[in-house]
Amino acid sequence: MNNSQINRLKDKTFNYFGIFCTLIGLVILAFFIGSIFYDGLRRIDWDFLTSLPSRKAEKAGILTAWVGSIWIVIFTFIIVVPLGISAGIYLEEYAKKSRLSSLIEVNISNLAGVPSIIYGLLSLEIFVRLFGMGNSILAGSCTLALLVLPIVIVATREALKAVPHSIRAASYALGASKWQTVWEQVLPASFGGILTGVILAISRAVGETAPLIVIGALLYVPFTPSSPMDEFTVLPIQIFNWISRPQHEFTINAAAAIIILLLITFIMNGVAVYFRNKWQKKINW
Amino acid sequence: MENVLEAKNVNVFYGDFQALKNINMKFKKNAVTALIGPSGCGKSTYLRLFNRMNDYIDSFNMQGDIMVENKNIYNKEIVVEELRKKIGMVFQKPNPFPKSIFENVAYGLKIQGVTNKAVLKNAVRKALQQAALWDEVKLDLDKSALALSGGQQQRLCIARTLAVEPSIILMDEPTSALDPIATAKVEELIRELKQKYTIIIVTHNMQQASRISDYTAFFYMGDMIEYNKTDTIFRNPQYERTQNYITGRFG
C-alpha cells in the first residue's frame, strides 16, 4: 500500500467511525422513546389528563401536575423575560468595556453551568424563607427564572450582536438617541433570536425537578392551584413520584406522563425553530 | 459665498496615532466639497467629525474646534441628537433598516415625535421625490427596503437623510458599492441637491470628484495638503504630491 492509499483508508475509517458516533445517541434515544411509548401510550386518555392524583394507579391522573406546570411556565416567563432581555441589552449596548464588565460576562456564562439543585437551595433560603413566599408557585417560578436567566441573557446578547453595526450608525446619524436606536431598530431586528432563546430557556424550566423539590413543591396535590401563592406540583415531580413507587401500574402512569412532558417540550422547541427560520428569512443582511 | 462650516486647528488622535494634523478649513454654503486622498489619509475621520460619529470610538481624542453656525459642536452644551438633525450622513455601503420603504424614510421624523400620518406621508413623498426614487417605488412603499437594488437602497438612504431636512449632508464614499449606472444616478442627484444643501463628500474616484464637486481638498497622511476650487486642483495643483495623486502616479 502506498501513502495515498493509506490516507484514503484513514479517511474511510473515520467516516464510518463518525457515522457510528452520530447514530449511537440517536439509537439510544429512539429506544428510550420507543419503550416509553410502548408502556405509556395506551394509558393516555381524556380521564388521565383530567383526573386528580390517586392512591389507585388506574384512577390517578395528571390534572394537577400539568396545570401546575402551566402556572409555573407562565410566571417563569413573566419574570425571566424582562430581567434577561434588559440585562442582555445593558451588557451588549450600554456597558463600557472594562475589567468589571468582562468579569460579569464570564460569570454569567459560569452561572449557566451551576447545578440546578444549588439554585434550589439558594431559593429555599431567599424566596421561601426570607421573602416568606412559602412553597408557592411564585417561589417556584422565581427559582426557575433564576436558573434560566443566564440562557436568556446570553441568547439576547448573541441576537443583538448579529445586528450589523451599520444599522446603529444609520439610526444615530438621523438624530436618534441610544434608547431609540435600541428600541426602534436593534431590538426588532434581533427579535427572532431573542424569542428563540426565551423559548429554549422556558422548555428547560418545564423539565426541571430538583430545585422545585428542594423548595418544597408537593408530591401529592389533590387540588389545582388558583393563585400564584398556592402550593403546587409539576409534571416532572409527578413522574418522579410515580416512578419511585413499587407497583408496576404506577410505572405505566409515569411513562404516560413522560409522553405528555416530551410533547410539551417538543412543541416548544418546534415553535422556537419556526420563529428562528421565519425571522432569518425575513432579514437577509 | 458664505461659509457654513469651519475646522479650526483640528488634531485627532486614536490612542497614540495622530490621524489628523492641525487642519484648518472653511466650507462654502450650497457647494459640493470633495475630500480626496489615499486610504488611511484621515479623510473619513475628518468627515465623521462634523456629525460626531467618531464619538463611539473608544480611543478617539480630538483637539480644536468645529464651528457650525458659529458654535463649536464639541462644546458640552451641544445636544448631539439635535446636531445630527442639521447635519445628515450617507454611508459607504447602503444601510437601509430592515423595514418597509415608508418606515425607512419616516424614521427620522418619527423619532422626533411626529405622529400625524398626513404629515409623514407628505414628508416621505417629498424626500423620495428629491432623491429621484419616487417614481420607482411609489407603488411599493410597504415593501421591505432590503428588496431594492443596491443603487435604489443608496438613494433611499439619501431620501431618509433628506426627510429630516438637514442643511448639510455628509457623504462617505456613497457610490463605492454601486455599479456605474447607479453611480451616475447618485452623482446627478448630488448635483441637484447642492441647490439647497451643502454637501461634503469623501471619494476615492478622481473623475467623480472632478465631475461633481466645486471645491476639492487633498489629504495625505493626516495633513490637508491642498484645498482649492476643483478646477484649480485638477488643472493646476500647487503641490507635486497632489499632482501625482490625481494623475494616478501613486495612491
Coordinates of C-alpha atoms in Angstrom, one line a residue:
Chain A
M1 CA 0.0 0.0 0.0
N2 CA 1.4 3.4 -0.9
N3 CA 1.0 6.5 1.1
S4 CA -2.1 7.9 -0.6
Q5 CA -3.9 4.6 -0.2
I6 CA -3.2 4.6 3.5
N7 CA -4.6 8.1 3.7
R8 CA -7.7 7.1 1.9
L9 CA -8.1 4.2 4.2
K10 CA -7.8 6.5 7.2
D11 CA -10.4 8.8 5.6
K12 CA -12.9 5.9 5.2
T13 CA -12.3 4.6 8.7
F14 CA -13.0 7.9 10.2
N15 CA -16.1 8.3 8.0
Y16 CA -17.6 5.1 9.4
F17 CA -16.5 5.9 12.9
G18 CA -18.2 9.3 12.6
I19 CA -21.5 7.6 11.4
F20 CA -21.3 5.2 14.4
C21 CA -20.8 8.1 16.9
T22 CA -23.7 10.0 15.4
L23 CA -26.0 7.1 15.4
I24 CA -25.2 5.9 19.0
G25 CA -27.0 8.8 20.6
L26 CA -29.9 8.6 18.2
V27 CA -30.4 4.9 18.6
I28 CA -30.4 5.1 22.4
L29 CA -32.9 8.0 22.3
A30 CA -35.1 6.1 19.9
F31 CA -35.0 3.0 22.1
F32 CA -35.9 5.1 25.1
I33 CA -38.8 6.9 23.4
G34 CA -40.0 3.6 21.9
S35 CA -40.2 1.9 25.2
I36 CA -41.9 4.9 26.8
F37 CA -44.5 4.9 24.1
Y38 CA -44.9 1.1 24.3
D39 CA -45.6 1.4 28.1
G40 CA -47.5 4.6 28.3
L41 CA -49.4 5.4 25.1
R42 CA -52.3 3.1 25.9
R43 CA -52.7 4.8 29.3
I44 CA -53.3 8.2 27.8
D45 CA -56.9 9.2 27.5
W46 CA -59.1 12.1 28.5
D47 CA -59.6 10.8 32.0
F48 CA -55.8 10.6 32.6
L49 CA -55.5 14.3 31.7
T50 CA -58.4 15.4 33.8
S51 CA -58.2 13.3 36.9
L52 CA -56.7 14.2 40.2
P53 CA -53.8 12.0 41.6
S54 CA -55.0 9.0 43.5
R55 CA -53.6 6.1 45.5
K56 CA -55.1 3.8 42.9
A57 CA -53.0 3.8 39.8
E58 CA -55.8 3.2 37.3
K59 CA -57.8 6.2 38.7
A60 CA -54.8 8.6 39.0
G61 CA -54.5 11.4 36.6
I62 CA -52.1 14.3 35.9
L63 CA -54.5 17.3 36.1
T64 CA -52.8 19.0 39.0
A65 CA -49.4 18.3 37.5
W66 CA -49.9 19.8 34.1
V67 CA -51.9 22.7 35.4
G68 CA -49.1 23.4 37.9
S69 CA -46.6 23.2 35.1
I70 CA -48.5 25.7 33.1
W71 CA -48.8 28.1 36.1
I72 CA -45.0 27.7 36.6
V73 CA -44.2 28.3 32.9
I74 CA -46.3 31.5 32.7
F75 CA -44.8 33.0 35.8
T76 CA -41.3 32.0 34.9
F77 CA -41.8 33.7 31.6
I78 CA -43.2 36.8 33.1
I79 CA -40.2 37.1 35.5
V80 CA -37.3 36.0 33.2
V81 CA -38.2 37.9 30.0
P82 CA -37.9 41.5 31.3
L83 CA -34.9 40.7 33.5
G84 CA -33.0 38.6 31.0
I85 CA -33.6 40.9 28.0
S86 CA -32.8 44.1 29.9
A87 CA -29.6 42.6 31.3
G88 CA -28.6 41.5 27.8
I89 CA -29.3 44.9 26.3
Y90 CA -27.4 46.6 29.1
L91 CA -24.3 44.3 28.7
E92 CA -24.3 44.5 24.9
E93 CA -25.3 48.1 24.1
Y94 CA -24.7 50.2 27.2
A95 CA -21.9 48.8 29.4
K96 CA -18.5 50.2 28.7
K97 CA -15.8 47.6 28.0
S98 CA -13.9 47.3 31.3
R99 CA -12.4 44.7 33.6
L100 CA -15.6 44.7 35.6
S101 CA -17.9 44.2 32.6
S102 CA -15.8 41.3 31.3
L103 CA -15.8 39.8 34.8
I104 CA -19.6 40.0 34.9
E105 CA -19.7 38.4 31.4
V106 CA -17.6 35.4 32.4
N107 CA -19.6 34.8 35.5
I108 CA -22.9 34.9 33.6
S109 CA -21.6 32.2 31.4
N110 CA -20.5 30.3 34.5
L111 CA -23.9 30.7 36.1
A112 CA -25.4 28.7 33.2
G113 CA -23.3 25.8 34.3
V114 CA -24.2 25.8 38.1
P115 CA -26.1 22.6 39.0
S116 CA -29.8 23.3 39.3
I117 CA -30.1 21.9 42.9
I118 CA -27.8 24.7 44.1
Y119 CA -30.4 27.2 42.8
G120 CA -33.0 25.3 44.7
L121 CA -31.0 25.6 48.0
L122 CA -30.4 29.3 47.3
S123 CA -34.1 29.9 46.6
L124 CA -35.2 27.9 49.7
E125 CA -33.3 30.4 51.8
I126 CA -34.2 33.6 49.9
F127 CA -37.6 33.2 48.3
V128 CA -39.2 30.6 50.6
R129 CA -37.9 31.7 54.0
L130 CA -36.5 35.3 53.8
F131 CA -39.2 36.7 51.4
G132 CA -41.9 34.4 53.0
M133 CA -43.3 33.1 49.8
G134 CA -43.5 29.6 51.2
N135 CA -43.6 26.6 48.8
S136 CA -45.8 28.5 46.4
I137 CA -46.0 28.8 42.6
L138 CA -44.4 32.2 42.9
A139 CA -41.4 30.8 44.7
G140 CA -41.0 28.0 42.2
S141 CA -41.2 30.4 39.3
C142 CA -38.6 32.7 40.9
T143 CA -36.3 29.7 41.3
L144 CA -36.7 28.6 37.7
A145 CA -36.4 32.1 36.4
L146 CA -33.1 32.5 38.2
L147 CA -32.0 29.1 36.8
V148 CA -32.7 30.0 33.2
L149 CA -31.8 33.7 33.4
P150 CA -28.3 33.2 32.0
I151 CA -29.7 31.4 29.0
V152 CA -31.9 34.3 28.2
I153 CA -29.1 36.9 28.8
V154 CA -26.6 35.0 26.6
A155 CA -29.2 34.5 23.8
T156 CA -30.2 38.2 23.9
R157 CA -26.6 39.3 23.6
E158 CA -25.9 36.9 20.7
A159 CA -29.0 38.2 18.9
L160 CA -28.1 41.8 19.4
K161 CA -24.5 41.1 18.3
A162 CA -25.8 39.7 15.0
V163 CA -27.4 43.1 14.1
P164 CA -24.9 44.9 11.8
H165 CA -23.2 48.0 13.2
S166 CA -24.2 50.0 10.1
I167 CA -27.9 49.9 11.3
R168 CA -27.0 51.6 14.6
A169 CA -24.8 54.1 12.7
A170 CA -27.7 54.9 10.4
S171 CA -30.1 55.5 13.3
Y172 CA -27.6 57.7 15.2
A173 CA -26.9 59.7 12.1
L174 CA -30.6 60.6 11.8
G175 CA -30.6 62.0 15.3
A176 CA -31.8 59.0 17.2
S177 CA -30.8 58.6 20.9
K178 CA -29.3 55.4 22.1
W179 CA -32.6 54.2 23.6
Q180 CA -34.5 55.0 20.3
T181 CA -31.9 53.1 18.3
V182 CA -32.1 50.1 20.5
W183 CA -35.9 50.1 20.9
E184 CA -36.8 51.0 17.3
Q185 CA -34.1 49.3 15.2
V186 CA -31.9 46.8 17.1
L187 CA -34.5 45.0 19.2
P188 CA -37.0 44.4 16.3
A189 CA -34.1 43.2 14.1
S190 CA -33.0 40.7 16.8
F191 CA -36.4 39.7 17.9
G192 CA -36.3 36.2 16.3
G193 CA -33.1 35.3 18.1
I194 CA -34.2 36.6 21.4
L195 CA -37.5 34.8 21.2
T196 CA -35.7 31.5 20.3
G197 CA -33.5 31.9 23.4
V198 CA -36.5 32.6 25.6
I199 CA -38.5 29.5 24.4
L200 CA -35.5 27.3 24.8
A201 CA -35.0 28.6 28.3
I202 CA -38.6 28.0 29.2
S203 CA -38.6 24.5 27.8
R204 CA -35.6 23.8 30.0
A205 CA -37.6 25.2 33.0
V206 CA -40.5 22.9 32.2
G207 CA -38.3 19.8 32.7
E208 CA -36.6 20.9 35.9
T209 CA -37.4 18.8 39.0
A210 CA -34.6 19.0 41.6
P211 CA -34.8 22.7 42.5
L212 CA -38.5 22.5 42.9
I213 CA -38.3 19.5 45.2
V214 CA -35.8 21.4 47.3
I215 CA -38.0 24.4 47.8
G216 CA -40.8 22.1 48.9
A217 CA -43.1 21.5 45.9
L218 CA -45.5 18.8 46.9
L219 CA -45.5 15.2 45.8
Y220 CA -49.3 14.8 46.2
V221 CA -51.6 17.7 45.5
P222 CA -55.3 17.0 45.4
F223 CA -56.3 20.4 44.0
T224 CA -55.4 22.6 41.1
P225 CA -53.8 25.9 42.1
S226 CA -55.9 29.0 41.8
S227 CA -53.4 31.8 42.6
P228 CA -49.6 32.2 42.4
M229 CA -49.4 31.9 46.2
D230 CA -50.9 28.3 46.2
E231 CA -48.9 25.2 46.7
F232 CA -48.3 23.2 43.6
T233 CA -46.7 20.2 41.8
V234 CA -45.4 19.9 38.3
L235 CA -45.2 17.1 35.7
P236 CA -41.6 16.1 36.4
I237 CA -42.3 15.8 40.1
Q238 CA -45.4 13.7 39.4
I239 CA -43.3 11.4 37.2
F240 CA -40.6 11.2 39.9
N241 CA -43.3 10.3 42.5
W242 CA -44.9 7.6 40.4
I243 CA -41.5 6.1 39.3
S244 CA -40.5 5.7 42.9
R245 CA -43.5 3.5 43.8
P246 CA -43.1 -0.3 43.8
Q247 CA -46.3 -1.1 41.8
H248 CA -46.0 -1.7 38.1
E249 CA -49.2 0.3 37.3
F250 CA -47.6 3.5 38.6
T251 CA -44.6 2.9 36.3
I252 CA -47.1 2.9 33.4
N253 CA -48.7 6.1 34.6
A254 CA -45.2 7.6 34.8
A255 CA -44.5 6.6 31.2
A256 CA -47.7 8.2 30.1
A257 CA -46.9 11.4 31.9
I258 CA -43.4 11.4 30.3
I259 CA -45.0 11.3 26.9
I260 CA -47.1 14.4 27.8
L261 CA -44.0 16.2 29.1
L262 CA -42.0 15.3 26.0
L263 CA -44.8 16.5 23.8
I264 CA -44.8 19.9 25.6
T265 CA -41.0 20.3 25.2
F266 CA -41.1 19.2 21.6
I267 CA -43.8 21.6 20.7
M268 CA -42.0 24.5 22.4
N269 CA -38.7 23.6 20.6
G270 CA -40.6 23.4 17.4
V271 CA -42.1 26.8 17.9
A272 CA -38.5 28.1 18.6
V273 CA -37.2 26.6 15.4
Y274 CA -40.2 28.0 13.4
F275 CA -39.6 31.6 14.7
R276 CA -35.8 31.3 14.0
N277 CA -36.4 30.3 10.4
K278 CA -39.1 32.8 9.8
W279 CA -37.1 35.8 11.1
Q280 CA -33.9 34.7 9.5
K281 CA -35.6 34.5 6.1
K282 CA -37.2 37.9 6.6
I283 CA -34.0 39.7 7.4
N284 CA -31.2 38.9 5.0
W285 CA -28.5 41.5 5.6
Chain B
M1 CA -20.3 82.8 -0.8
E2 CA -21.0 82.3 2.8
N3 CA -19.1 79.8 5.0
V4 CA -21.3 77.3 6.9
L5 CA -18.7 75.0 8.5
E6 CA -15.3 75.6 9.7
A7 CA -12.5 73.5 11.2
K8 CA -10.0 75.4 13.4
N9 CA -6.7 73.8 14.4
V10 CA -8.2 70.3 14.5
N11 CA -6.0 67.4 15.7
V12 CA -7.4 63.9 16.0
F13 CA -5.7 61.0 17.8
Y14 CA -6.6 57.3 18.0
G15 CA -4.6 56.4 21.1
D16 CA -1.1 57.4 20.2
F17 CA -1.7 57.5 16.5
Q18 CA -2.3 61.0 15.1
A19 CA -5.0 60.7 12.4
L20 CA -5.4 64.4 11.6
K21 CA -2.7 67.1 11.9
N22 CA -3.7 70.7 12.5
I23 CA -6.5 71.1 9.9
N24 CA -7.9 74.5 9.1
M25 CA -10.7 74.6 6.5
K26 CA -13.8 76.6 5.7
F27 CA -16.7 75.1 3.8
K28 CA -18.9 77.1 1.4
K29 CA -22.6 77.1 1.5
N30 CA -24.6 75.3 -1.2
A31 CA -21.4 73.9 -2.7
V32 CA -20.1 70.3 -3.1
T33 CA -16.7 69.9 -1.4
A34 CA -14.8 66.7 -2.2
L35 CA -12.3 65.2 0.2
I36 CA -9.8 63.1 -1.7
G37 CA -6.6 61.2 -0.7
P38 CA -5.2 57.7 -0.4
S39 CA -6.7 55.2 2.0
G40 CA -5.8 55.9 5.6
C41 CA -5.1 59.6 5.0
G42 CA -7.8 60.7 7.5
K43 CA -10.5 62.0 5.2
S44 CA -13.2 59.7 6.6
T45 CA -12.2 60.5 10.1
Y46 CA -12.4 64.2 9.2
L47 CA -15.9 63.8 7.6
R48 CA -17.2 62.0 10.7
L49 CA -16.1 64.9 12.9
F50 CA -18.9 67.0 11.6
N51 CA -21.7 64.9 13.0
R52 CA -19.7 63.5 15.8
M53 CA -19.8 59.9 14.7
N54 CA -16.3 59.4 15.9
D55 CA -17.6 59.7 19.5
Y56 CA -18.3 56.0 19.5
I57 CA -14.7 55.0 19.0
D58 CA -13.1 54.3 22.4
S59 CA -9.6 55.6 21.7
F60 CA -10.8 58.7 19.8
N61 CA -9.5 62.0 21.1
M62 CA -9.8 65.4 19.5
Q63 CA -8.4 68.9 19.9
G64 CA -9.5 72.1 18.2
D65 CA -12.9 73.5 17.2
I66 CA -15.5 72.5 14.6
M67 CA -17.7 75.5 14.1
V68 CA -21.3 75.2 12.7
E69 CA -23.2 78.4 12.6
N70 CA -20.5 80.0 14.8
K71 CA -21.0 77.4 17.5
N72 CA -18.4 74.8 18.4
I73 CA -20.2 71.5 18.1
Y74 CA -17.8 69.8 20.5
N75 CA -18.9 72.1 23.3
K76 CA -20.6 70.3 26.3
E77 CA -23.9 72.1 25.9
I78 CA -24.4 70.8 22.3
V79 CA -27.0 68.1 22.1
V80 CA -25.6 65.6 19.6
E81 CA -29.1 64.4 18.5
E82 CA -30.1 68.0 17.6
L83 CA -26.8 68.5 15.7
R84 CA -27.4 65.3 13.6
K85 CA -30.8 66.7 12.5
K86 CA -29.0 69.6 10.9
I87 CA -26.1 67.5 9.5
G88 CA -27.2 64.3 7.8
M89 CA -24.9 61.5 6.7
V90 CA -24.9 58.9 3.9
F91 CA -22.7 55.9 4.4
Q92 CA -20.3 53.9 2.2
K93 CA -22.5 50.8 2.0
P94 CA -26.2 51.3 1.6
N95 CA -27.6 50.6 5.1
P96 CA -31.4 50.6 5.0
F97 CA -33.3 49.5 8.1
P98 CA -34.9 46.0 7.7
K99 CA -38.3 47.7 7.5
S100 CA -40.6 49.0 4.8
I101 CA -39.5 51.8 2.4
F102 CA -42.0 54.1 4.1
E103 CA -40.8 53.3 7.5
N104 CA -37.2 53.9 6.5
V105 CA -37.9 57.4 5.2
A106 CA -40.3 58.3 8.0
Y107 CA -38.0 57.1 10.8
G108 CA -36.1 60.3 11.2
L109 CA -39.3 62.2 11.8
K110 CA -40.9 59.6 13.9
I111 CA -38.1 59.7 16.4
Q112 CA -38.6 63.4 16.6
G113 CA -42.2 62.7 17.8
V114 CA -44.0 63.3 14.5
T115 CA -47.1 61.0 14.6
N116 CA -49.5 62.8 12.2
K117 CA -50.0 60.3 9.3
A118 CA -50.7 63.0 6.7
V119 CA -47.6 64.9 7.7
L120 CA -45.4 61.8 7.5
K121 CA -46.9 60.8 4.1
N122 CA -46.2 64.1 2.7
A123 CA -42.6 64.2 4.0
V124 CA -41.9 60.7 2.7
R125 CA -43.2 61.5 -0.7
K126 CA -41.2 64.8 -0.9
A127 CA -38.0 63.1 0.3
L128 CA -38.3 60.3 -2.2
Q129 CA -39.0 62.7 -5.0
Q130 CA -36.0 64.8 -4.1
A131 CA -33.9 61.6 -4.1
A132 CA -35.3 60.7 -7.6
L133 CA -36.7 57.4 -6.2
W134 CA -40.4 58.2 -6.0
D135 CA -41.4 57.0 -9.5
E136 CA -39.7 53.7 -8.9
V137 CA -41.2 52.9 -5.5
K138 CA -44.4 54.8 -5.2
L139 CA -46.5 51.6 -5.5
D140 CA -44.2 49.6 -3.2
L141 CA -43.9 51.8 -0.2
D142 CA -44.9 49.0 2.1
K143 CA -42.4 46.6 0.7
S144 CA -39.2 45.8 2.5
A145 CA -36.3 48.2 1.7
L146 CA -34.0 45.2 1.6
A147 CA -35.7 44.1 -1.6
L148 CA -34.4 47.2 -3.5
S149 CA -31.3 47.1 -5.7
G150 CA -28.1 48.5 -4.3
G151 CA -28.4 51.8 -6.2
Q152 CA -32.1 52.2 -5.1
Q153 CA -31.1 51.4 -1.5
Q154 CA -28.5 54.1 -1.5
R155 CA -30.9 56.7 -2.9
L156 CA -33.4 55.5 -0.2
C157 CA -30.7 56.3 2.4
I158 CA -30.3 59.7 0.8
A159 CA -34.1 60.2 0.9
R160 CA -34.1 59.1 4.6
T161 CA -31.5 61.8 5.3
L162 CA -33.4 64.5 3.3
A163 CA -36.6 63.8 5.2
V164 CA -35.2 65.2 8.4
E165 CA -34.4 68.4 6.4
P166 CA -30.8 68.9 7.3
S167 CA -28.8 71.8 5.9
I168 CA -25.5 69.9 5.5
I169 CA -25.1 66.4 4.1
L170 CA -22.0 64.3 4.7
M171 CA -21.3 61.5 2.2
D172 CA -18.7 58.9 2.9
E173 CA -17.9 57.3 -0.5
P174 CA -21.6 56.9 -1.3
T175 CA -21.1 55.2 -4.7
S176 CA -18.2 52.9 -3.9
A177 CA -20.6 49.9 -3.6
L178 CA -22.6 50.7 -6.7
D179 CA -22.4 49.9 -10.4
P180 CA -21.7 52.6 -13.0
I181 CA -25.3 53.2 -13.8
A182 CA -26.4 53.6 -10.2
T183 CA -23.3 55.7 -9.6
A184 CA -24.3 58.1 -12.4
K185 CA -27.8 58.5 -10.9
V186 CA -26.4 59.3 -7.5
E187 CA -24.0 61.8 -9.0
E188 CA -26.8 63.5 -10.9
L189 CA -28.7 63.6 -7.6
I190 CA -25.8 65.2 -5.8
R191 CA -25.5 67.9 -8.4
E192 CA -29.2 68.7 -8.0
L193 CA -29.1 68.7 -4.2
K194 CA -26.5 71.3 -3.9
Q195 CA -29.1 74.0 -4.9
K196 CA -30.5 73.5 -1.4
Y197 CA -27.8 71.7 0.6
T198 CA -24.2 72.0 1.5
I199 CA -22.5 68.7 0.6
I200 CA -19.2 67.3 1.8
I201 CA -18.3 64.1 0.0
V202 CA -15.4 61.7 0.6
T203 CA -14.5 59.9 -2.6
H204 CA -11.8 57.6 -4.0
N205 CA -12.8 58.3 -7.5
M206 CA -10.9 61.2 -9.1
Q207 CA -13.3 61.5 -12.0
Q208 CA -16.2 61.7 -9.6
A209 CA -14.5 64.5 -7.6
S210 CA -13.9 66.5 -10.8
R211 CA -17.4 65.8 -12.1
I212 CA -19.5 66.8 -9.2
S213 CA -17.5 69.0 -6.8
D214 CA -17.0 72.7 -6.7
Y215 CA -14.1 72.5 -4.2
T216 CA -11.6 69.8 -3.5
A217 CA -9.3 69.1 -0.6
F218 CA -6.4 66.7 -0.9
F219 CA -5.4 64.8 2.3
Y220 CA -2.2 62.8 2.8
M221 CA -1.1 61.1 6.0
G222 CA -3.3 63.2 8.2
D223 CA -2.2 66.5 6.6
M224 CA -4.5 68.6 4.5
I225 CA -2.1 69.3 1.6
E226 CA -4.1 71.4 -0.7
Y227 CA -7.6 72.9 -0.8
N228 CA -9.0 74.9 -3.7
K229 CA -11.6 75.2 -6.4
T230 CA -11.9 71.7 -8.1
D231 CA -10.8 73.2 -11.4
T232 CA -7.6 74.6 -10.0
I233 CA -6.8 71.4 -8.1
F234 CA -7.2 69.2 -11.2
R235 CA -5.7 71.6 -13.8
N236 CA -3.1 73.4 -11.9
P237 CA -2.3 71.9 -8.5
Q238 CA 0.3 73.7 -6.4
Y239 CA 2.0 70.7 -4.9
E240 CA 3.7 67.9 -6.7
R241 CA 2.1 65.4 -4.3
T242 CA -1.4 66.5 -5.3
Q243 CA -0.4 66.3 -9.0
N244 CA 1.0 62.8 -8.5
Y245 CA -2.1 61.6 -6.7
I246 CA -4.7 62.9 -9.1
T247 CA -2.9 61.7 -12.1
G248 CA -2.7 58.2 -10.5
R249 CA 1.1 58.1 -10.1
F250 CA 0.6 57.0 -6.5
G251 CA -2.3 56.2 -4.4

